[in-house]
Amino acid sequence: QVQLVESGGGLVQPGGSLRLSCRISGIFWDYSAIGWFRQAPGKEREGISCISNNSRVRNYADAVKGRFTISKSNDNSTVYLQMNRLKPEDAGIYHCAAGSALRPSDWCEHSRSDYVYWGQGTQVTVPS
């Protein structure tokens, strides 16, 4: 069983920064990539960024490229999402998720159906 706990959300003014953390509990080979997804009011949950199990592959949604950076701690226990130059459209609940262990170690995509374990989310608010 893999458990994920997000933290680091909050209220930030446009142009500001936040760093989200996703604490992972579980056996390393019981999951593949770790992804960050955003749920905005009235919209579908969308993939923002992901990092492969071996950390060699990192992907970003077009809307956040150049502003967000995903990384992983050396002991693989925590995945971070550094968010800079935040915009009102970045607001929402950010969930981290662990991908199916059936996927290879260099896999990293934003397909929700491939993620098996989900955290409860952390709220990010960026007023307009």
CSV table of N, CA and C in Angstrom, one decimal:
chain,number,residue,atom,x,y,z
A,1,GLN,N,0.9,-1.2,0.0
A,1,GLN,CA,0.0,0.0,0.0
A,1,GLN,C,0.9,1.2,0.0
A,2,VAL,N,0.6,2.2,-0.9
A,2,VAL,CA,1.3,3.4,-1.0
A,2,VAL,C,0.4,4.5,-0.5
A,3,GLN,N,0.9,5.4,0.4
A,3,GLN,CA,0.2,6.5,0.9
A,3,GLN,C,0.9,7.8,0.5
A,4,LEU,N,0.2,8.8,0.2
A,4,LEU,CA,0.7,10.1,-0.3
A,4,LEU,C,0.1,11.2,0.5
A,5,VAL,N,0.9,12.1,1.0
A,5,VAL,CA,0.4,13.3,1.8
A,5,VAL,C,1.0,14.5,1.2
A,6,GLU,N,0.1,15.4,0.7
A,6,GLU,CA,0.6,16.7,0.2
A,6,GLU,C,0.6,17.8,1.3
A,7,SER,N,1.5,18.8,1.1
A,7,SER,CA,1.6,19.9,1.9
A,7,SER,C,2.2,21.1,1.1
A,8,GLY,N,2.1,22.3,1.7
A,8,GLY,CA,2.8,23.4,1.1
A,8,GLY,C,1.9,24.4,0.4
A,9,GLY,N,0.6,24.0,0.3
A,9,GLY,CA,-0.3,25.0,-0.4
A,9,GLY,C,-0.6,26.2,0.4
A,10,GLY,N,-1.3,27.2,-0.2
A,10,GLY,CA,-1.6,28.4,0.6
A,10,GLY,C,-2.1,29.5,-0.4
A,11,LEU,N,-2.2,30.7,0.2
A,11,LEU,CA,-2.6,31.9,-0.6
A,11,LEU,C,-1.3,32.6,-1.0
A,12,VAL,N,-1.2,32.9,-2.2
A,12,VAL,CA,0.0,33.6,-2.7
A,12,VAL,C,-0.5,34.6,-3.8
A,13,GLN,N,0.1,35.8,-3.8
A,13,GLN,CA,-0.2,36.8,-4.8
A,13,GLN,C,0.4,36.5,-6.2
A,14,PRO,N,-0.2,36.9,-7.2
A,14,PRO,CA,0.3,36.7,-8.6
A,14,PRO,C,1.8,37.1,-8.7
A,15,GLY,N,2.5,36.2,-9.3
A,15,GLY,CA,4.0,36.5,-9.4
A,15,GLY,C,4.8,35.8,-8.3
A,16,GLY,N,4.1,35.4,-7.2
A,16,GLY,CA,4.8,34.7,-6.1
A,16,GLY,C,5.1,33.3,-6.4
A,17,SER,N,5.6,32.6,-5.3
A,17,SER,CA,6.1,31.3,-5.4
A,17,SER,C,5.6,30.4,-4.3
A,18,LEU,N,5.5,29.1,-4.5
A,18,LEU,CA,5.1,28.1,-3.5
A,18,LEU,C,5.9,26.9,-3.8
A,19,ARG,N,6.2,26.1,-2.8
A,19,ARG,CA,6.8,24.8,-3.0
A,19,ARG,C,5.9,23.7,-2.4
A,20,LEU,N,5.3,22.9,-3.2
A,20,LEU,CA,4.5,21.8,-2.7
A,20,LEU,C,5.4,20.6,-2.4
A,21,SER,N,4.9,19.8,-1.4
A,21,SER,CA,5.6,18.6,-1.1
A,21,SER,C,4.7,17.4,-1.1
A,22,CYS,N,5.1,16.3,-1.5
A,22,CYS,CA,4.3,15.0,-1.6
A,22,CYS,C,5.1,14.0,-0.8
A,23,ARG,N,4.7,13.7,0.4
A,23,ARG,CA,5.4,12.7,1.2
A,23,ARG,C,4.9,11.3,0.8
A,24,ILE,N,5.8,10.4,0.5
A,24,ILE,CA,5.4,9.1,0.0
A,24,ILE,C,5.8,8.0,1.1
A,25,SER,N,4.7,7.2,1.4
A,25,SER,CA,5.0,6.1,2.3
A,25,SER,C,4.6,4.8,1.6
A,26,GLY,N,5.6,3.9,1.5
A,26,GLY,CA,5.3,2.6,0.8
A,26,GLY,C,6.6,2.1,0.3
A,27,ILE,N,6.5,1.0,-0.3
A,27,ILE,CA,7.7,0.3,-0.9
A,27,ILE,C,8.0,0.9,-2.3
A,28,PHE,N,9.3,1.2,-2.5
A,28,PHE,CA,9.7,2.0,-3.7
A,28,PHE,C,9.2,1.3,-5.0
A,29,TRP,N,9.3,0.0,-5.0
A,29,TRP,CA,8.9,-0.7,-6.3
A,29,TRP,C,7.5,-1.0,-6.4
A,30,ASP,N,6.6,-0.5,-5.5
A,30,ASP,CA,5.2,-0.7,-5.6
A,30,ASP,C,4.5,0.4,-6.4
A,31,TYR,N,5.3,1.3,-6.9
A,31,TYR,CA,4.7,2.3,-7.8
A,31,TYR,C,5.8,2.7,-8.8
A,32,SER,N,5.3,3.5,-9.8
A,32,SER,CA,6.2,4.0,-10.9
A,32,SER,C,6.4,5.5,-10.7
A,33,ALA,N,5.9,6.3,-11.6
A,33,ALA,CA,6.1,7.7,-11.6
A,33,ALA,C,5.2,8.3,-10.5
A,34,ILE,N,5.7,9.5,-10.1
A,34,ILE,CA,4.8,10.4,-9.2
A,34,ILE,C,4.4,11.6,-10.1
A,35,GLY,N,3.1,11.8,-10.0
A,35,GLY,CA,2.6,13.0,-10.8
A,35,GLY,C,1.9,14.0,-9.9
A,36,TRP,N,1.9,15.2,-10.4
A,36,TRP,CA,1.1,16.3,-9.7
A,36,TRP,C,-0.1,16.6,-10.7
A,37,PHE,N,-1.3,16.7,-10.1
A,37,PHE,CA,-2.5,17.0,-10.9
A,37,PHE,C,-3.2,18.2,-10.2
A,38,ARG,N,-3.9,19.0,-11.0
A,38,ARG,CA,-4.6,20.1,-10.4
A,38,ARG,C,-6.1,20.0,-10.7
A,39,GLN,N,-6.9,20.3,-9.7
A,39,GLN,CA,-8.3,20.3,-9.8
A,39,GLN,C,-8.8,21.7,-9.6
A,40,ALA,N,-9.2,22.4,-10.6
A,40,ALA,CA,-9.8,23.7,-10.5
A,40,ALA,C,-11.3,23.6,-10.4
A,41,PRO,N,-12.0,24.5,-9.8
A,41,PRO,CA,-13.4,24.5,-9.7
A,41,PRO,C,-14.1,24.4,-11.1
A,42,GLY,N,-15.0,23.4,-11.3
A,42,GLY,CA,-15.7,23.3,-12.5
A,42,GLY,C,-14.9,22.7,-13.7
A,43,LYS,N,-13.7,22.3,-13.4
A,43,LYS,CA,-12.8,21.7,-14.4
A,43,LYS,C,-12.4,20.3,-14.1
A,44,GLU,N,-12.0,19.6,-15.1
A,44,GLU,CA,-11.5,18.2,-14.9
A,44,GLU,C,-10.1,18.3,-14.3
A,45,ARG,N,-9.7,17.3,-13.5
A,45,ARG,CA,-8.4,17.2,-13.0
A,45,ARG,C,-7.4,17.0,-14.1
A,46,GLU,N,-6.4,17.8,-14.1
A,46,GLU,CA,-5.4,17.8,-15.2
A,46,GLU,C,-4.0,17.6,-14.7
A,47,GLY,N,-3.2,16.9,-15.5
A,47,GLY,CA,-1.8,16.7,-15.2
A,47,GLY,C,-1.0,17.9,-15.3
A,48,ILE,N,-0.2,18.2,-14.3
A,48,ILE,CA,0.7,19.3,-14.3
A,48,ILE,C,2.2,19.0,-14.5
A,49,SER,N,2.6,17.9,-13.8
A,49,SER,CA,4.0,17.5,-13.9
A,49,SER,C,4.2,16.1,-13.4
A,50,CYS,N,5.2,15.4,-13.9
A,50,CYS,CA,5.5,14.1,-13.3
A,50,CYS,C,6.9,13.8,-13.4
A,51,ILE,N,7.4,12.9,-12.6
A,51,ILE,CA,8.8,12.4,-12.5
A,51,ILE,C,8.8,10.9,-12.5
A,52,SER,N,9.6,10.3,-13.3
A,52,SER,CA,9.7,8.9,-13.4
A,52,SER,C,10.3,8.3,-12.1
A,53,ASN,N,10.1,7.0,-12.0
A,53,ASN,CA,10.6,6.3,-10.8
A,53,ASN,C,12.1,6.4,-10.6
A,54,ASN,N,12.8,6.4,-11.8
A,54,ASN,CA,14.3,6.5,-11.7
A,54,ASN,C,14.7,8.0,-11.8
A,55,SER,N,13.8,8.9,-11.8
A,55,SER,CA,14.0,10.4,-11.8
A,55,SER,C,14.7,10.9,-13.1
A,56,ARG,N,14.8,10.0,-14.1
A,56,ARG,CA,15.5,10.4,-15.4
A,56,ARG,C,14.5,11.2,-16.3
A,57,VAL,N,13.2,11.0,-16.1
A,57,VAL,CA,12.2,11.6,-17.0
A,57,VAL,C,11.3,12.6,-16.2
A,58,ARG,N,11.2,13.8,-16.7
A,58,ARG,CA,10.3,14.8,-16.0
A,58,ARG,C,9.5,15.5,-17.1
A,59,ASN,N,8.2,15.5,-16.9
A,59,ASN,CA,7.4,16.2,-17.9
A,59,ASN,C,6.6,17.3,-17.3
A,60,TYR,N,6.2,18.3,-18.1
A,60,TYR,CA,5.4,19.4,-17.6
A,60,TYR,C,4.3,19.7,-18.6
A,61,ALA,N,3.2,20.1,-18.1
A,61,ALA,CA,2.1,20.7,-19.0
A,61,ALA,C,2.6,22.0,-19.6
A,62,ASP,N,2.2,22.2,-20.8
A,62,ASP,CA,2.6,23.4,-21.5
A,62,ASP,C,2.4,24.7,-20.7
A,63,ALA,N,1.3,24.8,-20.0
A,63,ALA,CA,1.0,26.0,-19.2
A,63,ALA,C,1.9,26.3,-18.1
A,64,VAL,N,2.7,25.3,-17.7
A,64,VAL,CA,3.6,25.6,-16.5
A,64,VAL,C,5.1,25.4,-16.9
A,65,LYS,N,5.4,25.1,-18.1
A,65,LYS,CA,6.8,24.9,-18.5
A,65,LYS,C,7.6,26.3,-18.3
A,66,GLY,N,8.7,26.1,-17.7
A,66,GLY,CA,9.6,27.3,-17.5
A,66,GLY,C,9.2,28.0,-16.1
A,67,ARG,N,8.1,27.6,-15.5
A,67,ARG,CA,7.7,28.2,-14.2
A,67,ARG,C,7.8,27.2,-13.1
A,68,PHE,N,7.4,26.0,-13.4
A,68,PHE,CA,7.4,24.9,-12.4
A,68,PHE,C,8.5,23.9,-12.5
A,69,THR,N,9.0,23.4,-11.4
A,69,THR,CA,10.1,22.4,-11.4
A,69,THR,C,9.7,21.3,-10.5
A,70,ILE,N,9.8,20.1,-11.0
A,70,ILE,CA,9.5,18.9,-10.1
A,70,ILE,C,10.9,18.3,-9.8
A,71,SER,N,11.0,17.8,-8.5
A,71,SER,CA,12.2,17.1,-8.1
A,71,SER,C,11.8,16.1,-7.0
A,72,LYS,N,12.8,15.3,-6.7
A,72,LYS,CA,12.6,14.2,-5.7
A,72,LYS,C,13.8,14.2,-4.7
A,73,SER,N,13.5,13.9,-3.5
A,73,SER,CA,14.5,13.8,-2.5
A,73,SER,C,15.4,12.6,-2.7
A,74,ASN,N,16.7,12.7,-2.2
A,74,ASN,CA,17.6,11.6,-2.5
A,74,ASN,C,17.2,10.2,-2.0
A,75,ASP,N,16.4,10.2,-1.0
A,75,ASP,CA,15.9,8.9,-0.4
A,75,ASP,C,14.5,8.5,-1.0
A,76,ASN,N,14.1,9.3,-2.0
A,76,ASN,CA,12.9,9.0,-2.8
A,76,ASN,C,11.6,9.1,-1.9
A,77,SER,N,11.7,9.7,-0.7
A,77,SER,CA,10.5,9.7,0.1
A,77,SER,C,9.6,10.9,-0.1
A,78,THR,N,10.1,11.9,-0.8
A,78,THR,CA,9.3,13.1,-1.0
A,78,THR,C,9.6,13.7,-2.5
A,79,VAL,N,8.5,14.1,-3.1
A,79,VAL,CA,8.5,14.7,-4.4
A,79,VAL,C,8.1,16.2,-4.2
A,80,TYR,N,8.8,17.1,-4.8
A,80,TYR,CA,8.5,18.5,-4.6
A,80,TYR,C,8.0,19.1,-6.0
A,81,LEU,N,7.2,20.1,-5.9
A,81,LEU,CA,6.8,20.9,-7.0
A,81,LEU,C,7.1,22.4,-6.7
A,82,GLN,N,8.1,22.9,-7.2
A,82,GLN,CA,8.5,24.3,-7.1
A,82,GLN,C,7.7,25.1,-8.1
A,83,MET,N,6.8,26.0,-7.6
A,83,MET,CA,6.0,26.8,-8.5
A,83,MET,C,6.4,28.3,-8.4
A,84,ASN,N,6.9,28.8,-9.5
A,84,ASN,CA,7.3,30.2,-9.5
A,84,ASN,C,6.4,31.0,-10.5
A,85,ARG,N,6.4,32.3,-10.3
A,85,ARG,CA,5.6,33.3,-11.2
A,85,ARG,C,4.2,32.8,-11.3
A,86,LEU,N,3.6,32.5,-10.2
A,86,LEU,CA,2.2,32.0,-10.1
A,86,LEU,C,1.2,32.9,-10.7
A,87,LYS,N,0.2,32.4,-11.4
A,87,LYS,CA,-0.9,33.1,-12.0
A,87,LYS,C,-2.2,32.7,-11.4
A,88,PRO,N,-3.2,33.5,-11.5
A,88,PRO,CA,-4.6,33.1,-11.0
A,88,PRO,C,-5.0,31.8,-11.6
A,89,GLU,N,-4.7,31.5,-12.8
A,89,GLU,CA,-5.1,30.3,-13.5
A,89,GLU,C,-4.4,29.0,-12.9
A,90,ASP,N,-3.4,29.2,-12.1
A,90,ASP,CA,-2.7,28.1,-11.4
A,90,ASP,C,-3.5,27.6,-10.2
A,91,ALA,N,-4.5,28.4,-9.8
A,91,ALA,CA,-5.2,28.0,-8.5
A,91,ALA,C,-5.9,26.7,-8.7
A,92,GLY,N,-6.1,26.0,-7.5
A,92,GLY,CA,-6.8,24.8,-7.5
A,92,GLY,C,-6.3,23.9,-6.4
A,93,ILE,N,-6.9,22.7,-6.3
A,93,ILE,CA,-6.4,21.7,-5.4
A,93,ILE,C,-5.3,20.9,-6.1
A,94,TYR,N,-4.2,20.8,-5.5
A,94,TYR,CA,-3.1,20.0,-6.2
A,94,TYR,C,-3.0,18.7,-5.5
A,95,HIS,N,-3.1,17.6,-6.3
A,95,HIS,CA,-3.0,16.3,-5.8
A,95,HIS,C,-1.7,15.6,-6.3
A,96,CYS,N,-1.0,14.9,-5.5
A,96,CYS,CA,0.0,14.0,-6.1
A,96,CYS,C,-0.5,12.6,-6.1
A,97,ALA,N,0.1,11.8,-7.1
A,97,ALA,CA,-0.4,10.5,-7.3
A,97,ALA,C,0.8,9.6,-7.7
A,98,ALA,N,0.6,8.3,-7.4
A,98,ALA,CA,1.7,7.3,-7.7
A,98,ALA,C,1.2,6.4,-8.8
A,99,GLY,N,2.0,6.3,-9.8
A,99,GLY,CA,1.6,5.5,-11.0
A,99,GLY,C,1.7,4.0,-10.7
A,100,SER,N,1.0,3.2,-11.6
A,100,SER,CA,1.0,1.8,-11.5
A,100,SER,C,2.4,1.2,-11.5
A,101,ALA,N,2.7,0.2,-10.7
A,101,ALA,CA,3.9,-0.5,-10.7
A,101,ALA,C,4.2,-1.3,-12.0
A,102,LEU,N,3.1,-1.5,-12.8
A,102,LEU,CA,3.3,-2.2,-14.1
A,102,LEU,C,4.0,-1.3,-15.1
A,103,ARG,N,4.1,0.0,-14.9
A,103,ARG,CA,4.8,0.8,-15.8
A,103,ARG,C,6.3,0.8,-15.5
A,104,PRO,N,7.1,1.0,-16.6
A,104,PRO,CA,8.6,0.9,-16.4
A,104,PRO,C,9.1,2.1,-15.6
A,105,SER,N,10.4,1.9,-15.2
A,105,SER,CA,11.0,2.9,-14.3
A,105,SER,C,11.2,4.3,-15.0
A,106,ASP,N,11.2,4.3,-16.3
A,106,ASP,CA,11.4,5.6,-17.0
A,106,ASP,C,10.1,6.1,-17.6
A,107,TRP,N,9.0,5.6,-17.1
A,107,TRP,CA,7.7,6.1,-17.6
A,107,TRP,C,7.3,7.3,-16.8
A,108,CYS,N,6.7,8.3,-17.5
A,108,CYS,CA,6.2,9.5,-16.8
A,108,CYS,C,5.2,10.1,-17.8
A,109,GLU,N,3.9,10.0,-17.5
A,109,GLU,CA,2.9,10.7,-18.4
A,109,GLU,C,1.8,11.2,-17.5
A,110,HIS,N,0.9,12.0,-18.1
A,110,HIS,CA,-0.1,12.7,-17.3
A,110,HIS,C,-1.5,12.0,-17.4
A,111,SER,N,-1.5,10.7,-17.8
A,111,SER,CA,-2.7,10.0,-17.9
A,111,SER,C,-3.3,9.6,-16.6
A,112,ARG,N,-4.4,10.2,-16.2
A,112,ARG,CA,-4.9,9.9,-14.8
A,112,ARG,C,-5.2,8.4,-14.6
A,113,SER,N,-5.6,7.7,-15.6
A,113,SER,CA,-6.0,6.3,-15.4
A,113,SER,C,-4.8,5.4,-15.0
A,114,ASP,N,-3.6,5.9,-15.3
A,114,ASP,CA,-2.4,5.1,-15.0
A,114,ASP,C,-1.9,5.3,-13.5
A,115,TYR,N,-2.6,6.2,-12.8
A,115,TYR,CA,-2.1,6.5,-11.4
A,115,TYR,C,-3.1,5.8,-10.5
A,116,VAL,N,-2.5,5.0,-9.6
A,116,VAL,CA,-3.3,4.1,-8.7
A,116,VAL,C,-3.5,4.7,-7.3
A,117,TYR,N,-2.6,5.4,-6.8
A,117,TYR,CA,-2.7,5.9,-5.4
A,117,TYR,C,-2.7,7.5,-5.5
A,118,TRP,N,-3.6,8.1,-4.7
A,118,TRP,CA,-3.8,9.5,-4.7
A,118,TRP,C,-3.8,10.1,-3.3
A,119,GLY,N,-3.2,11.3,-3.2
A,119,GLY,CA,-3.3,12.0,-2.0
A,119,GLY,C,-4.5,12.8,-1.9
A,120,GLN,N,-4.8,13.4,-0.7
A,120,GLN,CA,-6.0,14.2,-0.5
A,120,GLN,C,-6.0,15.6,-1.1
A,121,GLY,N,-4.8,16.1,-1.4
A,121,GLY,CA,-4.6,17.4,-2.1
A,121,GLY,C,-4.3,18.5,-1.1
A,122,THR,N,-3.8,19.6,-1.7
A,122,THR,CA,-3.4,20.8,-1.0
A,122,THR,C,-3.9,22.0,-1.8
A,123,GLN,N,-4.5,22.9,-1.2
A,123,GLN,CA,-5.2,24.0,-1.9
A,123,GLN,C,-4.2,25.1,-2.2
A,124,VAL,N,-4.2,25.6,-3.4
A,124,VAL,CA,-3.4,26.7,-3.9
A,124,VAL,C,-4.3,27.8,-4.3
A,125,THR,N,-4.2,29.0,-3.7
A,125,THR,CA,-5.1,30.1,-4.1
A,125,THR,C,-4.2,31.3,-4.6
A,126,VAL,N,-4.5,31.7,-5.8
A,126,VAL,CA,-3.8,32.9,-6.4
A,126,VAL,C,-4.9,33.9,-6.8
A,127,PRO,N,-5.2,34.9,-6.1
A,127,PRO,CA,-6.3,35.8,-6.4
A,127,PRO,C,-6.0,36.6,-7.7
A,128,SER,N,-7.0,36.9,-8.4
A,128,SER,CA,-6.9,37.7,-9.6
A,128,SER,C,-6.9,39.2,-9.3
